[in-house]
Tab-separated table of C-alpha atoms in Angstrom:
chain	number	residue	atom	x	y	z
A	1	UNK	CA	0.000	0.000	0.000
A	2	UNK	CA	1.060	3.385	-0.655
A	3	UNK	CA	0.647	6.573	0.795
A	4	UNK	CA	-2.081	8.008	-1.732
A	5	UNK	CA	-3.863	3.911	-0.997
A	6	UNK	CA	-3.333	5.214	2.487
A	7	UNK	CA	-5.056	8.005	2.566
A	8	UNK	CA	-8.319	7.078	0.417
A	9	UNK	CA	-8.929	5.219	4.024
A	10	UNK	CA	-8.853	8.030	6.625
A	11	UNK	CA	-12.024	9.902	5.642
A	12	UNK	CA	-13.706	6.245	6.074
A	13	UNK	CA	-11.809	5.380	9.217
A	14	UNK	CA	-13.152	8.627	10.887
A	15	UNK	CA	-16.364	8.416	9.405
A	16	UNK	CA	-16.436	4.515	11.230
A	17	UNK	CA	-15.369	5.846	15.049
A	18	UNK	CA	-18.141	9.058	14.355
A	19	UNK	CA	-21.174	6.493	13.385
A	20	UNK	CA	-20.001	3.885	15.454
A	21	UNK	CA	-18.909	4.972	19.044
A	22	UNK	CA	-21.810	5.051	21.251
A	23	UNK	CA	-22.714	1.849	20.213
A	24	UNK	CA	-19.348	0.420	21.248
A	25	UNK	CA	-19.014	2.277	24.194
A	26	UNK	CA	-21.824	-0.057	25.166
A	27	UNK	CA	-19.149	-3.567	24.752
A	28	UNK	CA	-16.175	-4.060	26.385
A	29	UNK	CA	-13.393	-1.768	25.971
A	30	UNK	CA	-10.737	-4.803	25.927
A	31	UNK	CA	-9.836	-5.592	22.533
A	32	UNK	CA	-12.362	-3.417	20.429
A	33	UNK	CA	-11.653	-3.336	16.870
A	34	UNK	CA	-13.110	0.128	17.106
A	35	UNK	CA	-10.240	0.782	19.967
A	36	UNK	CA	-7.713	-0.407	17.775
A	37	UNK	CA	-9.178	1.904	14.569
A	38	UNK	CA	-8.459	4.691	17.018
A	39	UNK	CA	-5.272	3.526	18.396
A	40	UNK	CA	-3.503	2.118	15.584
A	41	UNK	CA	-5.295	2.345	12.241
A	42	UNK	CA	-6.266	6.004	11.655
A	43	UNK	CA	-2.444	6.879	13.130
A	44	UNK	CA	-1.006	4.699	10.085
A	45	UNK	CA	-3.618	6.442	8.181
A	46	UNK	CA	-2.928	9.934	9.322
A	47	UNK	CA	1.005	8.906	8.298
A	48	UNK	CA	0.100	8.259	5.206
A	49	UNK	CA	-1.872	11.394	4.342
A	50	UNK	CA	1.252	13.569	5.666
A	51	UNK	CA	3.659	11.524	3.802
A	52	UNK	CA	7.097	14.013	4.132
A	53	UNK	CA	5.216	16.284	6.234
A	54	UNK	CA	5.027	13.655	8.913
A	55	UNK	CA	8.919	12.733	9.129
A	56	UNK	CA	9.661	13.228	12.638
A	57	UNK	CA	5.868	13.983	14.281
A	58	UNK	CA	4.842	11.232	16.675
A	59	UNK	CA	0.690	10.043	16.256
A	60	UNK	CA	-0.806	8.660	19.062
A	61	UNK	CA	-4.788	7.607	19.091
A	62	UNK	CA	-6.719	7.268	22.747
A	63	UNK	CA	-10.118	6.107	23.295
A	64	UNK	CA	-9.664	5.889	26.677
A	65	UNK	CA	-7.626	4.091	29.325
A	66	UNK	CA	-9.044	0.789	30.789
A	67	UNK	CA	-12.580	2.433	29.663
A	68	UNK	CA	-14.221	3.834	26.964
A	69	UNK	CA	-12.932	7.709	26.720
A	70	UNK	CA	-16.122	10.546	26.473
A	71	UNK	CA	-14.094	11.956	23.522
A	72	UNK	CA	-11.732	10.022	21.558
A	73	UNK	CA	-8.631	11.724	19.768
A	74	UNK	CA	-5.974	10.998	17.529
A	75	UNK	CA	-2.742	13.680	18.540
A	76	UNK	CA	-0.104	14.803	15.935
A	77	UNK	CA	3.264	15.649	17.956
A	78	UNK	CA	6.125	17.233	17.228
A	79	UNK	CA	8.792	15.684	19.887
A	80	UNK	CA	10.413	19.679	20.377
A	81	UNK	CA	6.605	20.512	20.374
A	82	UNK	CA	4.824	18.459	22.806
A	83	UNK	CA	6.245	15.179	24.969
A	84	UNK	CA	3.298	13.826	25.178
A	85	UNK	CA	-0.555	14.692	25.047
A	86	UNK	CA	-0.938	16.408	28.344
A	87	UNK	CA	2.324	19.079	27.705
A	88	UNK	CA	3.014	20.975	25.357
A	89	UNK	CA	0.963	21.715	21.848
A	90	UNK	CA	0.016	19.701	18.826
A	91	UNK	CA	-2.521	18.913	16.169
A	92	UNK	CA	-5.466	16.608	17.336
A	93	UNK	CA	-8.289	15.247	16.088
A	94	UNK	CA	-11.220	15.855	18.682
A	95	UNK	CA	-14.651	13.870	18.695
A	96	UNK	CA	-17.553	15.605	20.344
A	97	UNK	CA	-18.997	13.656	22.962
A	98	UNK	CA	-22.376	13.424	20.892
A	99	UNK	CA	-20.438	12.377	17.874
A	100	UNK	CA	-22.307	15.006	15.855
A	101	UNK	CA	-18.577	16.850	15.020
A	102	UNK	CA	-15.253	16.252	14.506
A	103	UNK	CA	-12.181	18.894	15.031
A	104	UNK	CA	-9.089	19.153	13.301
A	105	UNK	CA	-7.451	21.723	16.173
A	106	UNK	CA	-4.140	23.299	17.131
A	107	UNK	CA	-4.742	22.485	20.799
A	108	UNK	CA	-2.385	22.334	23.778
A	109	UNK	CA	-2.187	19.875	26.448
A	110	UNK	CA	-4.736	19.280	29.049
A	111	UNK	CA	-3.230	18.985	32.210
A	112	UNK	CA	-5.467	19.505	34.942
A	113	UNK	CA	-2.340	21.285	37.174
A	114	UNK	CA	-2.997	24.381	35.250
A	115	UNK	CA	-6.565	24.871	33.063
A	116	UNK	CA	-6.847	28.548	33.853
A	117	UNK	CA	-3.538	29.222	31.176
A	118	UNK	CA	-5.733	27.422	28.321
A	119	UNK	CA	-7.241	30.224	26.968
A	120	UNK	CA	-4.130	32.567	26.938
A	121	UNK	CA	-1.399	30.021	25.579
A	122	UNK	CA	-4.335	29.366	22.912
A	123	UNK	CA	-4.177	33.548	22.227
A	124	UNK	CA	-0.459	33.755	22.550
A	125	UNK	CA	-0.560	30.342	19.736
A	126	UNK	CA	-2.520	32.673	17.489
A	127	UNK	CA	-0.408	35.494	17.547
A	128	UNK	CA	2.287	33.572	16.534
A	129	UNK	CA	0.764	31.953	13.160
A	130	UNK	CA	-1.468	34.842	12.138
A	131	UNK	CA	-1.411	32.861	8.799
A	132	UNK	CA	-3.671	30.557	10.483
A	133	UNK	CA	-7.314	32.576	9.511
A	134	UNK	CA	-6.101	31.822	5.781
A	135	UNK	CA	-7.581	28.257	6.387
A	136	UNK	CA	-8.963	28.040	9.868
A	137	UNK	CA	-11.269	29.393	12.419
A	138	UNK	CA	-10.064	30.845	15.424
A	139	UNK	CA	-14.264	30.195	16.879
A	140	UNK	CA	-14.337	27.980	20.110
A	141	UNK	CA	-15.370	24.837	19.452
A	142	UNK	CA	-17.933	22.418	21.247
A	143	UNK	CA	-16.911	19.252	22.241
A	144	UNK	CA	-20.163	18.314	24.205
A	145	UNK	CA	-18.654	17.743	27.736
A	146	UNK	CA	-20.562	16.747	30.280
A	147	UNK	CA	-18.978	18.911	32.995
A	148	UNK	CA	-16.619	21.473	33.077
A	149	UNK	CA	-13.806	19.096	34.714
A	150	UNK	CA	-13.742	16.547	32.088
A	151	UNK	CA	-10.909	16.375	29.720
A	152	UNK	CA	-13.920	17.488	26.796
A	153	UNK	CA	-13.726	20.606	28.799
A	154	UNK	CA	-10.467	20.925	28.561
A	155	UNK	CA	-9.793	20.827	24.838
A	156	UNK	CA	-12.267	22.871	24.039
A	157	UNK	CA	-10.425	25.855	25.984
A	158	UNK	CA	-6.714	24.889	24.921
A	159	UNK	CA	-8.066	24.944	21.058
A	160	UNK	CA	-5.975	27.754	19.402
A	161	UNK	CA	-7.991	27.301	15.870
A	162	UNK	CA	-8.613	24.376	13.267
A	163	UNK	CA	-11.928	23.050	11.699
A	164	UNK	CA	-14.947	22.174	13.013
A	165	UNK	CA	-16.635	19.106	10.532
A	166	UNK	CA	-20.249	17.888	10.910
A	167	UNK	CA	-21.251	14.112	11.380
A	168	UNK	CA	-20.854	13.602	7.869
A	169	UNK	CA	-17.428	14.291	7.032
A	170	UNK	CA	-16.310	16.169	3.521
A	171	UNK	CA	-14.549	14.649	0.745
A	172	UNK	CA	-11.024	12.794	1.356
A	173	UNK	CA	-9.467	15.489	-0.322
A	174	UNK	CA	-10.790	18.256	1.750
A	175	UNK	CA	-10.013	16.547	4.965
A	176	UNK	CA	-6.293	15.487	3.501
A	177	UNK	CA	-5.559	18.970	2.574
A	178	UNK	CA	-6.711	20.508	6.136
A	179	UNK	CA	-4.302	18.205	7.859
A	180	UNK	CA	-1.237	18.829	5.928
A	181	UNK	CA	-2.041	22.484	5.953
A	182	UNK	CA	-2.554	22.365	9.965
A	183	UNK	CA	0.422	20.247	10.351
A	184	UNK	CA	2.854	22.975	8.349
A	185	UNK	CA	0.921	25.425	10.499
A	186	UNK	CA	2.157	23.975	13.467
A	187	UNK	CA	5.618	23.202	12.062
A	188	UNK	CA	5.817	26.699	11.357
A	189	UNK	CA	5.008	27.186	15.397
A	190	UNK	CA	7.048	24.453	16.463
């Protein structure tokens, strides 16, 4: 498979966690091919899309630890960037707790130690990539949370700006070309 098979999947692959997560969050976590989509599949997929723009970035998937997560995500890192999903910032993709959306977002980590420096390290990220409102929207984005100490809550005030999709996602090609566009964005940061 190459990387243009490659990414003729990911719109699918996304499309498969957003129509099919509520329902698995009902069967056991252990094991779930849907898990493993998240985990391991749309990351390969997401690698493929990038091609040369992904040499370096590390892709990690989560839908949850031991349990079904509320809001899945798929994070693109930059090792100088971000060590890990809680510090630093990165590209994710976010699911909204509903499932009715999906972001592509230049969000920061989520560690619970400090939430009340979300909103200006997502400000400060702005003025550093003004080229950002080219492509992107800079409007807060709803994730669905179910209180305001969940990690939904979180992301939706370290998002610095991306794309907000509806249920049913747009063309491959759109959704390729957002993602290698947000990930030079964020190289350009980085």
């Amino acid at each position: 498979m190459n990387a243009s098979d490659l990414a003729l999947e990911l719109r699918p692959a996304l499309q498969r966690v957003l129509n099919s997560y509520q329902s698995a969050k009902r069967e056991n976590f252990t094991g779930h091919p849907l898990a493993n989509t998240i985990r391991n599949e749309i990351p390969a997929l997401v690698i493929g899309v990038l091609g040369q723009d992904g040499l370096g970035l590390r892709i990690k998937g989560s839908s949850g630890q031991g349990r079904w997560a509320e809001s899945p995500w798929i994070a693109i890192m930059d090792p100088i960037a971000a060590k890990g999903p809680q510090w630093g910032y990165y590209v994710v993709y976010l699911f909204a707790g509903s499932l009715q959306r999906l972001v592509l977002s230049l969000s920061q980590g989520v560690s619970t130690e400090v939430p009340e420096m979300l909103a200006p390290n997502a400000a400060l990220i702005r003025s550093k990539v003004p080229e950002f409102r080219e492509t992107f929207s800079d409007d807060p984005i709803m994730l669905d949370a179910k209180s305001p100490n969940v990690p939904a809550a979180y992301y939706e005030k370290g998002h610095a700006f991306g794309r907000t999709y509806e249920a049913t996602l747009p063309p491959e090609f759109e959704l390729a070309e957002d993602l290698r566009k947000m990930v030079r964005l964020y190289r350009l940061l980085a």
